[in-house]
mmCIF file of C-alpha atoms in Angstrom:
data_model
loop_
_atom_site.group_PDB
_atom_site.id
_atom_site.type_symbol
_atom_site.label_atom_id
_atom_site.label_comp_id
_atom_site.label_asym_id
_atom_site.label_seq_id
_atom_site.Cartn_x
_atom_site.Cartn_y
_atom_site.Cartn_z
ATOM 1 C CA UNK A 9 43.248 148.319 150.323
ATOM 2 C CA UNK A 10 46.304 149.979 148.706
ATOM 3 C CA UNK A 11 49.598 149.881 150.561
ATOM 4 C CA UNK A 12 51.018 153.248 151.658
ATOM 5 C CA UNK A 13 54.208 154.331 149.901
ATOM 6 C CA UNK A 14 56.547 156.994 151.303
ATOM 7 C CA UNK A 15 59.649 158.749 149.999
ATOM 8 C CA UNK A 16 62.208 160.512 152.149
ATOM 9 C CA UNK A 17 65.607 162.021 151.393
ATOM 10 C CA UNK A 18 68.595 160.483 153.178
ATOM 11 C CA UNK A 19 71.726 162.348 154.317
ATOM 12 C CA UNK A 20 73.809 159.222 153.723
ATOM 13 C CA UNK A 21 72.822 156.159 151.659
ATOM 14 C CA UNK A 22 71.865 152.835 153.210
ATOM 15 C CA UNK A 23 74.866 150.553 153.894
ATOM 16 C CA UNK A 24 74.095 148.315 150.942
ATOM 17 C CA UNK A 25 76.322 145.277 150.388
ATOM 18 C CA UNK A 26 77.332 144.677 146.777
ATOM 19 C CA UNK A 27 78.225 141.241 145.463
ATOM 20 C CA UNK A 28 81.808 140.673 144.340
ATOM 21 C CA UNK A 29 82.554 138.885 141.058
ATOM 22 C CA UNK A 30 83.135 135.576 142.892
ATOM 23 C CA UNK A 31 79.797 135.754 144.760
ATOM 24 C CA UNK A 32 77.236 135.015 142.068
ATOM 25 C CA UNK A 33 75.983 131.653 143.320
ATOM 26 C CA UNK A 34 72.368 130.926 144.183
ATOM 27 C CA UNK A 35 73.230 131.076 147.907
ATOM 28 C CA UNK A 36 74.806 134.502 147.517
ATOM 29 C CA UNK A 37 71.822 135.771 145.556
ATOM 30 C CA UNK A 38 69.481 134.577 148.313
ATOM 31 C CA UNK A 39 71.618 136.078 151.074
ATOM 32 C CA UNK A 40 72.181 139.449 149.429
ATOM 33 C CA UNK A 41 69.469 139.884 146.814
ATOM 34 C CA UNK A 42 66.476 139.145 149.028
ATOM 35 C CA UNK A 43 67.653 141.275 151.959
ATOM 36 C CA UNK A 44 65.424 144.061 153.291
ATOM 37 C CA UNK A 45 67.551 146.851 154.758
ATOM 38 C CA UNK A 46 64.634 148.228 156.784
ATOM 39 C CA UNK A 47 64.163 146.660 160.214
ATOM 40 C CA UNK A 48 60.718 146.916 161.812
ATOM 41 C CA UNK A 49 60.555 147.483 165.557
ATOM 42 C CA UNK A 50 57.881 144.975 166.573
ATOM 43 C CA UNK A 51 57.496 146.697 169.975
ATOM 44 C CA UNK A 52 56.887 150.139 168.438
ATOM 45 C CA UNK A 53 55.435 149.396 165.016
ATOM 46 C CA UNK A 54 55.473 152.993 163.790
ATOM 47 C CA UNK A 55 59.288 152.810 163.778
ATOM 48 C CA UNK A 56 61.695 151.302 161.268
ATOM 49 C CA UNK A 57 65.484 151.374 161.345
ATOM 50 C CA UNK A 58 68.350 151.040 158.881
ATOM 51 C CA UNK A 59 72.155 151.269 158.976
ATOM 52 C CA UNK A 60 73.691 153.872 156.681
ATOM 53 C CA UNK A 61 77.120 153.976 155.014
ATOM 54 C CA UNK A 62 78.529 156.046 157.879
ATOM 55 C CA UNK A 63 77.739 153.235 160.346
ATOM 56 C CA UNK A 64 74.827 155.084 161.909
ATOM 57 C CA UNK A 65 71.653 153.319 162.983
ATOM 58 C CA UNK A 66 68.916 155.596 161.703
ATOM 59 C CA UNK A 67 65.283 155.701 162.823
ATOM 60 C CA UNK A 68 62.319 156.530 160.612
ATOM 61 C CA UNK A 69 59.009 157.129 162.326
ATOM 62 C CA UNK A 70 55.590 157.160 160.660
ATOM 63 C CA UNK A 71 53.219 159.768 162.040
ATOM 64 C CA UNK A 72 49.453 159.361 161.742
ATOM 65 C CA UNK A 73 49.826 156.927 158.819
ATOM 66 C CA UNK A 74 50.411 159.886 156.524
ATOM 67 C CA UNK A 75 54.018 161.024 156.756
ATOM 68 C CA UNK A 76 57.558 160.030 157.629
ATOM 69 C CA UNK A 77 59.601 162.112 160.006
ATOM 70 C CA UNK A 78 63.139 163.031 158.975
ATOM 71 C CA UNK A 79 65.566 160.157 159.700
ATOM 72 C CA UNK A 80 67.383 160.582 162.998
ATOM 73 C CA UNK A 81 70.544 158.952 164.277
ATOM 74 C CA UNK A 82 69.985 156.778 167.350
ATOM 75 C CA UNK A 83 73.313 154.943 167.474
ATOM 76 C CA UNK A 84 76.714 154.969 165.765
ATOM 77 C CA UNK A 85 78.763 151.818 165.287
ATOM 78 C CA UNK A 86 82.289 152.119 166.696
ATOM 79 C CA UNK A 87 83.762 150.382 163.605
ATOM 80 C CA UNK A 88 84.148 151.542 160.005
ATOM 81 C CA UNK A 89 81.860 149.379 157.853
ATOM 82 C CA UNK A 90 83.258 150.555 154.524
ATOM 83 C CA UNK A 91 86.816 149.483 155.431
ATOM 84 C CA UNK A 92 85.802 145.793 155.610
ATOM 85 C CA UNK A 93 85.929 144.039 152.214
ATOM 86 C CA UNK A 94 84.125 140.848 153.282
ATOM 87 C CA UNK A 95 81.239 142.371 155.156
ATOM 88 C CA UNK A 96 77.679 141.122 155.098
ATOM 89 C CA UNK A 97 74.474 143.069 155.618
ATOM 90 C CA UNK A 98 74.105 144.658 159.049
ATOM 91 C CA UNK A 99 71.063 143.368 160.915
ATOM 92 C CA UNK A 100 68.967 144.438 163.877
ATOM 93 C CA UNK A 101 66.662 142.360 166.045
ATOM 94 C CA UNK A 102 64.524 144.070 168.662
ATOM 95 C CA UNK A 103 64.440 141.530 171.484
ATOM 96 C CA UNK A 104 62.287 143.614 173.850
ATOM 97 C CA UNK A 105 60.902 147.112 174.282
ATOM 98 C CA UNK A 106 64.293 148.277 175.632
ATOM 99 C CA UNK A 107 66.889 145.943 174.036
ATOM 100 C CA UNK A 108 68.254 145.303 170.552
ATOM 101 C CA UNK A 109 70.857 142.931 169.148
ATOM 102 C CA UNK A 110 72.917 144.317 166.292
ATOM 103 C CA UNK A 111 75.270 142.503 163.944
ATOM 104 C CA UNK A 112 77.445 144.960 162.033
ATOM 105 C CA UNK A 113 78.116 142.514 159.183
ATOM 106 C CA UNK A 114 81.862 142.376 159.892
ATOM 107 C CA UNK A 115 81.732 139.644 162.549
ATOM 108 C CA UNK A 116 80.870 141.741 165.594
ATOM 109 C CA UNK A 117 77.671 141.273 167.612
ATOM 110 C CA UNK A 118 76.352 143.914 170.014
ATOM 111 C CA UNK A 119 73.765 143.740 172.784
ATOM 112 C CA UNK A 120 72.463 147.270 173.233
ATOM 113 C CA UNK A 121 70.202 148.809 175.857
ATOM 114 C CA UNK A 122 67.998 151.306 174.029
ATOM 115 C CA UNK A 123 65.632 152.489 176.698
ATOM 116 C CA UNK A 124 62.099 153.152 175.449
ATOM 117 C CA UNK A 125 62.070 153.698 171.698
ATOM 118 C CA UNK A 126 58.657 155.305 171.307
ATOM 119 C CA UNK A 127 58.257 158.715 169.694
ATOM 120 C CA UNK A 128 58.273 160.706 172.911
ATOM 121 C CA UNK A 129 61.606 159.425 174.261
ATOM 122 C CA UNK A 130 65.098 159.782 172.869
ATOM 123 C CA UNK A 131 67.344 157.826 175.201
ATOM 124 C CA UNK A 132 70.983 157.198 174.313
ATOM 125 C CA UNK A 133 71.610 153.633 173.142
ATOM 126 C CA UNK A 134 74.322 151.952 175.235
ATOM 127 C CA UNK A 135 76.438 148.899 174.324
ATOM 128 C CA UNK A 136 76.338 146.466 177.246
ATOM 129 C CA UNK A 137 77.982 143.511 175.498
ATOM 130 C CA UNK A 138 80.080 143.119 172.377
ATOM 131 C CA UNK A 139 81.725 140.013 170.924
ATOM 132 C CA UNK A 140 83.789 139.526 167.784
ATOM 133 C CA UNK A 141 83.337 136.252 165.931
ATOM 134 C CA UNK A 142 85.755 134.705 163.471
ATOM 135 C CA UNK A 143 84.564 135.111 159.901
#
């Protein structure tokens, strides 16, 4: 069975991390080159998320296995990702149907209450815990 392929225009590009000249080791290639910027919500499998260059967490929702809805902002990071020279890829992990952990790639980890993330609800995501780690 062929895999579905979708195209959608983005207002702002994905927050892609580029390797610097001193980062071309095998470990760097594994960490950066094999990274998927789309994060599947395992609780609501019609939804995927990505972080764009403006620091927004964007949601893409598949409807009826035939189309993608326009990306919508569900959360905005309080820090400027572009200003950090040594950043890594931002990552999301959906820990439950109402919680997500988010690493912004600059050393800050967030625990965020999302509320229900299904198509019919658009609750505001709220940071309940944030910690900065030394990089």
